Coordinates of C-alpha atoms and ligand atoms in Angstrom, one line a residue:
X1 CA -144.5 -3.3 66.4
X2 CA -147.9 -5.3 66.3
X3 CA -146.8 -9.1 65.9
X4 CA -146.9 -10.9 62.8
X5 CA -146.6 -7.2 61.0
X6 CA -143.8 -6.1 58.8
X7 CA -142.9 -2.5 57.8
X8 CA -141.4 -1.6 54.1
X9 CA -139.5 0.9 54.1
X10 CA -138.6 2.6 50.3
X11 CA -135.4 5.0 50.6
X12 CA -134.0 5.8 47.4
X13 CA -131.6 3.3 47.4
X14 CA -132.1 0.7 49.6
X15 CA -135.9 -0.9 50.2
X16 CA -136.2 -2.2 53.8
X17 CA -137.9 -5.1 55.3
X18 CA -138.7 -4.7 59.4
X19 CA -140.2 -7.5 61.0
X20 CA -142.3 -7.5 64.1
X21 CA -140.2 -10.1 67.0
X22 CA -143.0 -12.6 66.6
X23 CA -144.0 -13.2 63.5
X24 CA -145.8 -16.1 61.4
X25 CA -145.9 -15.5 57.7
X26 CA -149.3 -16.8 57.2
X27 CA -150.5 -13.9 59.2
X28 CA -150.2 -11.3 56.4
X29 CA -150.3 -13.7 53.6
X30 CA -153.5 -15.1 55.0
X31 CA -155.6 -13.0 57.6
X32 CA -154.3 -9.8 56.9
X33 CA -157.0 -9.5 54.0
X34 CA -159.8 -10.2 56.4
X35 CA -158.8 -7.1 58.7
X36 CA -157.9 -5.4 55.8
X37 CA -161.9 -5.2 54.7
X38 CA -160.9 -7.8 51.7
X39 CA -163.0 -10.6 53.3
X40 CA -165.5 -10.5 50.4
X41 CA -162.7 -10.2 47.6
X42 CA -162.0 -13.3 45.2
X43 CA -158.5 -14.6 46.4
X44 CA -159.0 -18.0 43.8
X45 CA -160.8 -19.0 41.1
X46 CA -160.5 -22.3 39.5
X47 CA -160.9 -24.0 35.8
X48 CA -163.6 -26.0 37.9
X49 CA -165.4 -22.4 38.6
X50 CA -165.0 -22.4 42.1
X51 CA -164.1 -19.2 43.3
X52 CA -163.1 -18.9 46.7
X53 CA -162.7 -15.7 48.8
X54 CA -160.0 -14.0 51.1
X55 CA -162.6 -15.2 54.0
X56 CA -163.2 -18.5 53.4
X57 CA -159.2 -18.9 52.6
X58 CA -159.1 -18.0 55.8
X59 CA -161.3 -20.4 57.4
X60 CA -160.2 -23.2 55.6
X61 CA -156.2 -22.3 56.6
X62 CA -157.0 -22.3 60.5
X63 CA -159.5 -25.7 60.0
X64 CA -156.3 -27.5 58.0
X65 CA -154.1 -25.8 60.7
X66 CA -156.4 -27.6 63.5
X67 CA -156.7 -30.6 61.4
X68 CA -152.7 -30.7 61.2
X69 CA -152.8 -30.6 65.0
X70 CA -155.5 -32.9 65.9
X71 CA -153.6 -35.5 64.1
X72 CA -150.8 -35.3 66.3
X73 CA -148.5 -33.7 63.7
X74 CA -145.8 -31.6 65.9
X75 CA -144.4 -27.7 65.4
X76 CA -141.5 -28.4 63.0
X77 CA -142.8 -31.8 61.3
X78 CA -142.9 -31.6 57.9
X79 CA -145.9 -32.4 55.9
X80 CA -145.1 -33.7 52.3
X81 CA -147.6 -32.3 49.7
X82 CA -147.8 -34.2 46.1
X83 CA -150.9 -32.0 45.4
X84 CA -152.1 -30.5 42.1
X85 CA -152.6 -26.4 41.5
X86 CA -155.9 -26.0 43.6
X87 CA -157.3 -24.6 46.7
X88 CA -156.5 -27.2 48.6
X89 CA -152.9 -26.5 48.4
X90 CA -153.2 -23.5 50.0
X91 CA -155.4 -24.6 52.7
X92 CA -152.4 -27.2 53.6
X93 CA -149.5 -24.8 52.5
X94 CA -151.1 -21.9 55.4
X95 CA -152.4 -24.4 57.3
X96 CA -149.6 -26.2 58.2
X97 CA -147.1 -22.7 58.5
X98 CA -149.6 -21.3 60.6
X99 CA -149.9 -24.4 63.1
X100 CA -145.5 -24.4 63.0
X101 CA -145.7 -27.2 60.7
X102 CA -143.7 -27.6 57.5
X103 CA -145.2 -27.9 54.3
X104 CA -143.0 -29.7 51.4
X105 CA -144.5 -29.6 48.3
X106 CA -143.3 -31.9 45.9
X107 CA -143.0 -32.2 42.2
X108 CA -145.8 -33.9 40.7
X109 CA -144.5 -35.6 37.8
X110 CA -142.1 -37.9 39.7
X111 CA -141.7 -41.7 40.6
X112 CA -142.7 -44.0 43.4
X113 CA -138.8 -43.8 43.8
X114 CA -138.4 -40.0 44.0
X115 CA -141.2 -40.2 46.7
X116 CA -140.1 -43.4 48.6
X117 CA -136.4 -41.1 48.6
X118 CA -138.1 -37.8 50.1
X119 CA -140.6 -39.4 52.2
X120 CA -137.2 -41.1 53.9
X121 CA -135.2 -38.0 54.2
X122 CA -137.4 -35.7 55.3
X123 CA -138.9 -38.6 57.5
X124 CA -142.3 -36.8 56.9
X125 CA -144.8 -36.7 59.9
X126 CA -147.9 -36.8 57.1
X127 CA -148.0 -37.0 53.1
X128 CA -150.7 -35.6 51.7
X129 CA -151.5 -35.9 47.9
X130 CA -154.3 -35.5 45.0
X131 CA -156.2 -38.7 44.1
X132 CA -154.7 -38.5 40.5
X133 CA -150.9 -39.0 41.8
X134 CA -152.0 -42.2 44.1
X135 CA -150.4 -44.7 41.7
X136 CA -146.9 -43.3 42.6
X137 CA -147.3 -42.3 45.9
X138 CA -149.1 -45.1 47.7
X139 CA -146.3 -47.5 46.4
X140 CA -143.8 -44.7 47.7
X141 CA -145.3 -45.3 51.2
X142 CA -145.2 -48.8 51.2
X143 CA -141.8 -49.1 50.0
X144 CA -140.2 -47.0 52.7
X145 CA -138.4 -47.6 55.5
X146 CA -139.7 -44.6 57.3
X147 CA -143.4 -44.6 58.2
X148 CA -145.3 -41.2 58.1
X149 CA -147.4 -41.2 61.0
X150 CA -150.7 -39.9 58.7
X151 CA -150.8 -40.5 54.8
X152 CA -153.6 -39.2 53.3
X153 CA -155.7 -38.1 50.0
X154 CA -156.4 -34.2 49.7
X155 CA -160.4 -34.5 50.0
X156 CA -159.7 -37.1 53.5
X157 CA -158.2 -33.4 55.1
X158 CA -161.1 -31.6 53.6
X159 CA -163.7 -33.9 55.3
X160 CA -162.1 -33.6 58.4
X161 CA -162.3 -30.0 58.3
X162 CA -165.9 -29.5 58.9
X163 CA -165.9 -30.9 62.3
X164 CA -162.4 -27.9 63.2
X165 CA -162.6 -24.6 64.3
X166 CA -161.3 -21.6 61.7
X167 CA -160.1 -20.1 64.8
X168 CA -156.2 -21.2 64.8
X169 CA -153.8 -18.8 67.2
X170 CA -150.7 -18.6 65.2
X171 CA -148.2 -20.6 66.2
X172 CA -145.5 -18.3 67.3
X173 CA -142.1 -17.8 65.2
X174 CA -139.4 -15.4 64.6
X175 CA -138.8 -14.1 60.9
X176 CA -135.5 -16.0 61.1
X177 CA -137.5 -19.8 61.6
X178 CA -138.4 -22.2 58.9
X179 CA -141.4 -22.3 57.6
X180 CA -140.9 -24.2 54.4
X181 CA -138.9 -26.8 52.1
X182 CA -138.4 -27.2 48.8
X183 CA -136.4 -30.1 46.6
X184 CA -134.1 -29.1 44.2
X185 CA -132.5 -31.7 42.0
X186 CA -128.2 -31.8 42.5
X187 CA -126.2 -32.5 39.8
X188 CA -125.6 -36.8 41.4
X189 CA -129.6 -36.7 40.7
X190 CA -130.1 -36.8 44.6
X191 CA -132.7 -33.9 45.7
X192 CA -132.0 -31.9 48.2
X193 CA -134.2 -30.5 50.2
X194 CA -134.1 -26.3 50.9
X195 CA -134.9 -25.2 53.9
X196 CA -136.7 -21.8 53.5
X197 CA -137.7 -19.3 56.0
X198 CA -140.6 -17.3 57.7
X199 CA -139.6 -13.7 56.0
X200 CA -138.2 -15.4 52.9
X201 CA -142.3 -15.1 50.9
X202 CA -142.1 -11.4 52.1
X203 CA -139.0 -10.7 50.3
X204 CA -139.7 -12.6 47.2
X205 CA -142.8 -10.6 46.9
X206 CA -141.6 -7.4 48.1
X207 CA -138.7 -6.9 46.3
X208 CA -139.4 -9.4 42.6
X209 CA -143.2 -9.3 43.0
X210 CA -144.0 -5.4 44.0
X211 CA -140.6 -3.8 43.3
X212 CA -139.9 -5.2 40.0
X213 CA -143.0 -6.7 38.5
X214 CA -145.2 -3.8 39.9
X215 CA -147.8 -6.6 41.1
X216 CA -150.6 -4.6 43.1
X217 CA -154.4 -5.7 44.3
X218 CA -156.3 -5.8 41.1
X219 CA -154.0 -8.0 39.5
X220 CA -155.0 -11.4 38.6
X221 CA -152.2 -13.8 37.8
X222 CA -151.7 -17.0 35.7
X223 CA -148.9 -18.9 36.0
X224 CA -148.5 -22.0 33.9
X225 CA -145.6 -23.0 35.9
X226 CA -147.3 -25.0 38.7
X227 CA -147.5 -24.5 42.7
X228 CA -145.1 -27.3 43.6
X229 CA -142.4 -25.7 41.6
X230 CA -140.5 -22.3 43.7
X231 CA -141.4 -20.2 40.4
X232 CA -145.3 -21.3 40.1
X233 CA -145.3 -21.0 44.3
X234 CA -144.4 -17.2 43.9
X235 CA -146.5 -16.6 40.7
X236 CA -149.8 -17.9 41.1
X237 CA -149.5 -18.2 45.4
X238 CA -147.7 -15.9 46.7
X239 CA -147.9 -12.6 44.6
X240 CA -151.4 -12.3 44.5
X241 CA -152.2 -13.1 48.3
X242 CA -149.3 -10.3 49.5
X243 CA -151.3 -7.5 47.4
X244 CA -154.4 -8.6 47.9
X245 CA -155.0 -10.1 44.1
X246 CA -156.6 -12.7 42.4
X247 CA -154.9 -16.7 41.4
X248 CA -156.5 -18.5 39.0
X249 CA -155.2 -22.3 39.1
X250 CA -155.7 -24.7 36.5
X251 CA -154.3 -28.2 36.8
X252 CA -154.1 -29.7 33.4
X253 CA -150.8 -30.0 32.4
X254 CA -149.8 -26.7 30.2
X255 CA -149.9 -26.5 26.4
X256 CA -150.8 -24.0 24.3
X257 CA -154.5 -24.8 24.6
X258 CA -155.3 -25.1 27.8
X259 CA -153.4 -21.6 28.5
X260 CA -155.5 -19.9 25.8
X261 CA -158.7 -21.2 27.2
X262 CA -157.7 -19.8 30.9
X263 CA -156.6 -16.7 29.3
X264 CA -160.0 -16.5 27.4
X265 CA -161.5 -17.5 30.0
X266 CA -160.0 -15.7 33.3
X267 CA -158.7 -12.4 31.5
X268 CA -155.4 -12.8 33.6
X269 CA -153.2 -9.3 33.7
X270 CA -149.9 -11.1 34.4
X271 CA -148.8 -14.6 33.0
X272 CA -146.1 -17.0 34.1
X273 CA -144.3 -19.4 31.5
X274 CA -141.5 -20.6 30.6
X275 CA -139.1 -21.0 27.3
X276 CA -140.4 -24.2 26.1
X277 CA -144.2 -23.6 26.4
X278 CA -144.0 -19.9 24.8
X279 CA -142.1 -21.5 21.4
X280 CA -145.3 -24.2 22.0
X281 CA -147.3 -21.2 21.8
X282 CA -146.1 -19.7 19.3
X283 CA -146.3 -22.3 16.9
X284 CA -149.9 -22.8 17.6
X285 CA -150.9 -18.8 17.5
X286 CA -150.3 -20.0 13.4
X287 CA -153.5 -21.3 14.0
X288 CA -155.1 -20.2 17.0
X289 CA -156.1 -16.4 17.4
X290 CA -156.8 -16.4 21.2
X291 CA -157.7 -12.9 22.7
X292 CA -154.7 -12.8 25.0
X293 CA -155.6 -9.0 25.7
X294 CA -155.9 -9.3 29.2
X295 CA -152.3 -9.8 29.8
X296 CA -150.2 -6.9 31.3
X297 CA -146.9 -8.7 31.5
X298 CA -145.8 -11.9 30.5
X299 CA -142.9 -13.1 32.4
X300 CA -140.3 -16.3 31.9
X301 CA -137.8 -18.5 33.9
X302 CA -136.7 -21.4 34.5
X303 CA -134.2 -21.8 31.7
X304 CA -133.0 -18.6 29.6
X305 CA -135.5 -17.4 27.0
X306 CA -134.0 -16.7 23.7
X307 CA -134.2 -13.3 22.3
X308 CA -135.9 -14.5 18.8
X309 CA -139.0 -16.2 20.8
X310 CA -139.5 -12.7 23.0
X311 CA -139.2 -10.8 19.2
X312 CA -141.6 -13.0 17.7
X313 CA -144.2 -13.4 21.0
X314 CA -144.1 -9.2 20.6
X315 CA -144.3 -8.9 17.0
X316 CA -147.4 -12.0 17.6
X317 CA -149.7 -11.1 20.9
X318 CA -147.9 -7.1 21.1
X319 CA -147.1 -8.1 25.1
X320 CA -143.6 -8.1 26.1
X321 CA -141.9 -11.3 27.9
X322 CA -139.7 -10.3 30.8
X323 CA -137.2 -12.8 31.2
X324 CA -135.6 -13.5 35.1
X325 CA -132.9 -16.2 36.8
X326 CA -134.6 -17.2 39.4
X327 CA -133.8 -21.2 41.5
X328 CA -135.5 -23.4 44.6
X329 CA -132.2 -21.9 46.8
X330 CA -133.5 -18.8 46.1
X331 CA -137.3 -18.5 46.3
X332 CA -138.0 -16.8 43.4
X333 CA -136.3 -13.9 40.4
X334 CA -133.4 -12.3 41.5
X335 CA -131.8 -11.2 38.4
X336 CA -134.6 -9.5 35.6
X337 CA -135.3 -7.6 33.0
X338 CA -138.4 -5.3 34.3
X339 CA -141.1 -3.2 32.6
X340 CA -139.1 0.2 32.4
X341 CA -135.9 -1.5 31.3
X342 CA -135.6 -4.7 28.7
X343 CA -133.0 -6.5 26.9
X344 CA -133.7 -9.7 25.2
X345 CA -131.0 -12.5 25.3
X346 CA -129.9 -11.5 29.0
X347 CA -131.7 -12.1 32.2
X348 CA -131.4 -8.3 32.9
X349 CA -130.3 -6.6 36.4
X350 CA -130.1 -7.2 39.9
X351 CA -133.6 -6.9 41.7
X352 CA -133.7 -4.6 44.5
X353 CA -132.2 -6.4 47.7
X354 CA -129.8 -8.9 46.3
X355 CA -126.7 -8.3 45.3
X356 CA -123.9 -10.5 42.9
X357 CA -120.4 -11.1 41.8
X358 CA -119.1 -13.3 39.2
X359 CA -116.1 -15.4 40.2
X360 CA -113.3 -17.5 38.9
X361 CA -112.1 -21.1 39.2
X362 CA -110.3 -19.1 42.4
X363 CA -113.1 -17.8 44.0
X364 CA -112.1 -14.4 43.2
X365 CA -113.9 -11.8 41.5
X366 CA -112.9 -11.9 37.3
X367 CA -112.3 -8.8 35.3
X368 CA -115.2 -6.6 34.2
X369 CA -117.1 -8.7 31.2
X370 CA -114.9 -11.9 31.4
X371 CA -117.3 -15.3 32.6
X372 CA -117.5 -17.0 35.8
X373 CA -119.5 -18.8 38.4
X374 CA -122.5 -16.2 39.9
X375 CA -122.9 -15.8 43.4
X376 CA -125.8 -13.7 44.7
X377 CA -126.9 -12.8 48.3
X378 CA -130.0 -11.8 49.6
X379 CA -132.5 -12.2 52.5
X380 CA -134.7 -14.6 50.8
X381 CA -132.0 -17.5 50.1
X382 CA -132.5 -21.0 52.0
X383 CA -130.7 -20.8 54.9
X384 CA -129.3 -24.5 54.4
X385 CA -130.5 -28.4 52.9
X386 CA -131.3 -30.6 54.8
X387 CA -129.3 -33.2 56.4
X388 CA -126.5 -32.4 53.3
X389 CA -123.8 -30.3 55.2
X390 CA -121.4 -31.1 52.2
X391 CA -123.8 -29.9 49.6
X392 CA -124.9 -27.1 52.2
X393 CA -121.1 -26.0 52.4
X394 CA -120.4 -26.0 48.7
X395 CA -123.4 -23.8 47.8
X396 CA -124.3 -21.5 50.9
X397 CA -121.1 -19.6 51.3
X398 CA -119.7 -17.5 53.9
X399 CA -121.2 -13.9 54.7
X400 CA -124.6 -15.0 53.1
X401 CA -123.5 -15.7 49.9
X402 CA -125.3 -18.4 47.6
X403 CA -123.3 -20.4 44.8
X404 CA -126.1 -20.5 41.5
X405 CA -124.0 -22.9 39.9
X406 CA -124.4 -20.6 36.6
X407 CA -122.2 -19.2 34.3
X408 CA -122.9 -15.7 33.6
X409 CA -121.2 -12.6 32.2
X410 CA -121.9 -9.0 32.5
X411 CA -122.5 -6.9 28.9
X412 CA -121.1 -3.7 28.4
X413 CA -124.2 -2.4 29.7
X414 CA -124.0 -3.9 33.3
X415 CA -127.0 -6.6 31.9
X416 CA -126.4 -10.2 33.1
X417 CA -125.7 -13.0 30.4
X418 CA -126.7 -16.2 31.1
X419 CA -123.5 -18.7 29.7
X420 CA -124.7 -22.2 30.9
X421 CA -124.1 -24.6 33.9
X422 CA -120.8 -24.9 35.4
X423 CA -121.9 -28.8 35.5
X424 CA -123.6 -31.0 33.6
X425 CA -127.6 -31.1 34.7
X426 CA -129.8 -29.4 31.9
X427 CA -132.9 -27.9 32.6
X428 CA -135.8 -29.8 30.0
X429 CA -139.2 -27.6 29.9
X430 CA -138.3 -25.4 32.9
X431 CA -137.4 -28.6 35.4
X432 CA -133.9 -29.8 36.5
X433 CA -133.3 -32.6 34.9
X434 CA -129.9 -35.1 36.0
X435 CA -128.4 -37.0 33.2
X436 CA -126.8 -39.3 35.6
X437 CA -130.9 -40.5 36.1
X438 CA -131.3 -41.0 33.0
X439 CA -128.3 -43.0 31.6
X440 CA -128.8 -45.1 34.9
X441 CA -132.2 -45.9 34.0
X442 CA -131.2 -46.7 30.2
X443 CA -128.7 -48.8 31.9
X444 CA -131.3 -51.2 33.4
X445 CA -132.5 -52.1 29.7
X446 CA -131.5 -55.4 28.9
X447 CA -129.4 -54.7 25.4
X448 CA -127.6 -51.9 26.8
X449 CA -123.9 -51.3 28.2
X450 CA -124.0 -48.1 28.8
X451 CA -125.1 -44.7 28.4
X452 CA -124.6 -41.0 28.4
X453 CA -126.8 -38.0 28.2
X454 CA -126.2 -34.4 26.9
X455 CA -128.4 -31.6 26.4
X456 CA -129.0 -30.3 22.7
X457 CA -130.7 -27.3 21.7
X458 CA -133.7 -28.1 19.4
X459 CA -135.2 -26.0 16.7
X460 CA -136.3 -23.3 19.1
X461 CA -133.3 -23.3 21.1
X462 CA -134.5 -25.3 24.1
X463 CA -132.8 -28.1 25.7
X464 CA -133.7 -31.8 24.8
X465 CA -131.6 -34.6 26.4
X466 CA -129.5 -36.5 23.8
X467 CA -128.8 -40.0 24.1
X468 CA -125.1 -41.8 23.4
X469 CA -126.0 -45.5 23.8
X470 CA -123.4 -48.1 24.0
X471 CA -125.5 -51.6 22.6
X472 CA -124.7 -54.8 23.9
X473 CA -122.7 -57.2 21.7
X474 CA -125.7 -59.3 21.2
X475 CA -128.1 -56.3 20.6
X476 CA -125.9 -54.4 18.4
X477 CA -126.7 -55.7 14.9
X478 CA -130.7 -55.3 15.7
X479 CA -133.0 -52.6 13.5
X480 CA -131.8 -49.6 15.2
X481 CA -135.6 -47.8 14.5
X482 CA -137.0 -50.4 16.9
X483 CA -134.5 -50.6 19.0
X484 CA -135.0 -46.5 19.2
X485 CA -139.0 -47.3 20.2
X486 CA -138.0 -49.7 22.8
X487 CA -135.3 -47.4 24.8
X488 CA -138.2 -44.5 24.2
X489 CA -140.9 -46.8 25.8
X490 CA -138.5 -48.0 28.6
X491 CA -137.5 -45.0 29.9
X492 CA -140.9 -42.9 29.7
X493 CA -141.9 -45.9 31.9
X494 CA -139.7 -45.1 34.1
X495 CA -139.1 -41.6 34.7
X496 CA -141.1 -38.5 34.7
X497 CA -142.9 -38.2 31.1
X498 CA -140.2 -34.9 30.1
X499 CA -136.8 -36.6 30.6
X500 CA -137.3 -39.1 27.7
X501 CA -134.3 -38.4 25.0
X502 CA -135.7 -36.6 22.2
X503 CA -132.1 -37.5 19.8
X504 CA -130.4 -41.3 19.7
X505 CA -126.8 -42.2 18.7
X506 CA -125.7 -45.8 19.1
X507 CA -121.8 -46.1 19.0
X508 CA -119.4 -48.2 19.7
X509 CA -118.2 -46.6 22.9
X510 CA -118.0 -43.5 24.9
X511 CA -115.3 -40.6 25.6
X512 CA -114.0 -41.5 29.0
X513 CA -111.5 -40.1 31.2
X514 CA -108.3 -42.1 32.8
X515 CA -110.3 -42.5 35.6
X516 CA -113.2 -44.0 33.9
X517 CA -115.1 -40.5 34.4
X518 CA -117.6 -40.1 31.3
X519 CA -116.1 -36.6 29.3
X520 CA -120.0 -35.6 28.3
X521 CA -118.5 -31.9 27.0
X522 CA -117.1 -33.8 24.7
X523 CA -120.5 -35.7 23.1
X524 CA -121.7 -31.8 23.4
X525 CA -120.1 -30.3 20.7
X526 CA -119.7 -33.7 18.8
X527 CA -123.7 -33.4 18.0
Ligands
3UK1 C1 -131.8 -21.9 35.6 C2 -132.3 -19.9 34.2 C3 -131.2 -18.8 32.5 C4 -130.4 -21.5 36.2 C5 -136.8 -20.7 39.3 C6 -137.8 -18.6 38.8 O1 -135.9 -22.2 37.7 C7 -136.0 -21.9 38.9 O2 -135.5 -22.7 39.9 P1 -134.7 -24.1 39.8 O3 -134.2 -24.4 41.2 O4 -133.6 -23.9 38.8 C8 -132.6 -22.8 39.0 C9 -131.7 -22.8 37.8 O5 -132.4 -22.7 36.5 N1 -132.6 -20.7 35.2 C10 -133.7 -20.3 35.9 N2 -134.1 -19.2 35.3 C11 -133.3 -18.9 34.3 N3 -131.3 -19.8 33.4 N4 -132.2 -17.9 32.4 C12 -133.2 -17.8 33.3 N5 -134.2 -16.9 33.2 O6 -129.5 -22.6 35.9 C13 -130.7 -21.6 37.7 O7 -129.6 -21.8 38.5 O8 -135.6 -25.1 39.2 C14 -137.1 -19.7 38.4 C15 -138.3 -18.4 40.0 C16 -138.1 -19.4 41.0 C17 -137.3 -20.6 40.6 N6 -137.1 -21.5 41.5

């Protein structure tokens, strides 16, 4: 086989994947197009109007590739990218895979502290961000105690490019290497960092992308999910480049309107959301009467989308939301309701290549229909975190199996039912969110003793963090209204703008176990 080639193989039953012994993964996600005869074809096109093509992609992944290397910036280093949905995240993302560097990409809604944390554990080679995060990362930098060799703004690489060749030879790897990381939040608020490898794009794309979605070259996709995030990353990255199609990134944080514009604007044929931002739409199609004809598919993920909000989006725009399970561990969709086959209020079946079981407080497999922990396996799961061999161990199983941490039941019908976390994290708008982060930071407010956070479900069934707040003595005859602004203003300070608490109780203490443990189940269903 031809290196950097893969073959697909479609049997009746099982799809194949066969990789060539040497292979980079920016080779057909990247210069494949150009030998293909798709040089000319639009590969991204931007709220800004740029439009770049599969060439110049190209180019601009072998100059960042040289860049990477003229810096110094080993095979293997990672690179940690706080940069918004444009080109120049692909240009780092291929650049850096293609030299045998390691591209991060991080979350841009977090803290100085959530940076100063990953910049130390990954002890990044090089941090690259967009001007408009500078105010939390260049205080990240400073405060840590390891010291990335290179820290630099987006349009600094750029520069630099002009003077590198496009030329880059690949840098040689195996299907089995790393090529990436992601951080996924853990349930002590820690992120952990998932080490992903060289095939593990191919089968996301293959088997979710092609197989399921039916994604194919004159597609043009939308995701309002960004890059940084494993979902968006797929969606708007890594879909459209393996067929040959078209991304169209917008960085403006998602709302109803500035979807509707791109829509209007870009004519997508598939669009990526999730729960919280269709019931956003929703409310605002009362109003608004966007032509959203473009639109082939709509898919969600991220947190399960309730079965009235895909009956209402259907009976609204007439396109149909297919819901998925999809987490960071495992690239992208593995469970899904597809275009052929939908049931709303379950996350569907197994897409091709991965399998599950459903397992007891044992470990054992429960009777047909009864609830349990899932476990899926599949070739595109992280192979490990890093430096967390506990967390590793309790989550990549024996035999290839990956613990999702979900609850989940099968229906009569063989459909998956998604039944909650088996801990206590809730996912706000799509993103992990820890509680534990949250109460600790409520914590440092002068009037309070302590603090404990729940989800709720709101009005349209999505999960909002609750807070139980435990006043100090001195504080606890004050106006609780104002009291209620000052926590809100404290913690959206602190924290990224979503995990503020949308619900405030202020009691006289908390439901605690013998061991001091805070029983938060039990603030659940008091609510
Ligand atoms: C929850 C869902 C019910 C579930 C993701 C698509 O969300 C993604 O990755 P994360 O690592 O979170 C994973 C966890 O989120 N979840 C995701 N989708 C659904 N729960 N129904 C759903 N449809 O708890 C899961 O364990 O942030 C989603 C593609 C790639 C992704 N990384």
């Amino acid at each position: 086989m031809k290196d950097h080639t893969v073959e697909v193989t479609r049997g009746s039953e099982s799809p194949a994947l066969r990789f060539a012994d040497r292979f980079n993964v920016a080779v057909p996600f990247i210069d494949r197009h150009v030998a293909e005869g798709r040089g000319t074809k639009t590969a991204i096109r931007t709220l800004d109007g740029e439009e770049i093509s599969y060439a110049s992609l190209s180019d601009s992944v072998g100059r960042c590739g040289n860049a990477l290397k003229a810096m110094g910036i080993e095979p293997d280093a990672r690179v940690l990218m706080m940069v918004k949905d444009c080109p120049e995240f692909f240009y780092l993302f291929w650049g850096a895979i293609k030299a045998g560097v390691v591209p991060v990409p991080l979350n841009t809604l977090l803290r100085a502290k959530d940076y100063q944390y990953m910049i130390e554990d990954s002890q990044a080679a090089a941090v690259v961000y967009s001007p408009e995060f500078a105010a939390e990362v260049e205080p990240a930098v400073a405060a840590a105690a390891h010291k990335p060799t290179d820290v630099l703004l987006t349009h600094d690489l750029l520069e630099r490019f002009g003077r590198f060749d496009p030329d880059l030879e690949p840098h040689p790897r195996t299907a089995e290497d790393d090529a990436f990381w992601l951080y996924s939040s853990g349930s002590t608020g820690f992120p952990k960092g998932a080490i992903h490898r060289q095939r593990d794009m191919v089968v996301t794309s293959e088997f979710y992308g092609v197989d399921t979605l039916g994604v194919r070259e004159d597609d043009i996709c939308f995701s309002a999910a960004k890059l940084f995030f494993a979902y968006g990353l797929g969606n708007a990255m890594t879909f459209p480049l393996w067929v040959g199609g078209t991304a169209v990134l917008a960085a403006p944080r998602p709302t109803p309107d500035m979807t509707f514009e791109v829509i209007e604007t870009f004519k997508p044929t598939l669009y990526f959301g999730v729960p919280t931002l269709y019931a956003a739409q929703l409310a605002a199609l009362d109003k608004a009467r966007p032509d959203l004809s473009s639109i082939r598919w709509c898919v969600s993920a991220g947190e399960a989308l309730p079965a009235d909000i895909f009956r209402r989006w259907k009976e609204r725009t007439g396109t149909v939301i297919l819901d998925g399970i999809g987490s960071t561990e495992a690239l992208h969709i593995f469970i899904s309701n597809t275009p052929g086959d939908q049931h709303p209020g379950t996350s569907g079946r197994m897409v091709p290549c991965y399998e599950a079981r459903i397992v007891g407080e044992d470990g054992k497999p429960v009777a047909e229909g009864e609830a349990g922990t899932l476990h899926i396996r599949g070739d595109s799961t992280a192979r490990a975190y890093w430096n967390k061999p506990e967390k590793t161990t309790e989550t990549m199983l024996a035999e290839g199996w990956l613990s999702t941490g979900d609850t989940y039941r099968q229906d009569d019908d063989g459909y998956y039912v998604y039944e909650g976390r088996a801990d206590d994290m809730l996912k706000v708008g799509g993103i992990w969110t820890s509680p534990v982060e949250i109460e600790a930071r409520l914590i440092e407010h002068p009037k309070v003793l302590e603090a404990a956070i729940v989800g709720r479900a709101d009005d349209e069934n999505l999960i909002k963090p609750e807070a139980w707040v435990v006043l100090k003595e001195d504080a606890a005859g004050e106006d609780q209204t104002a009291l209620q602004a000052e926590l809100h203003e404290h913690v959206k300070q602190g924290l990224a703008p979503y995990k503020y608490p949308r619900w405030w109780h202020f009691v006289d203490e908390l439901p605690k176990t013998a061991t001091g443990k805070i029983q938060r189940f039990k603030l659940r269903v008091s609510a």
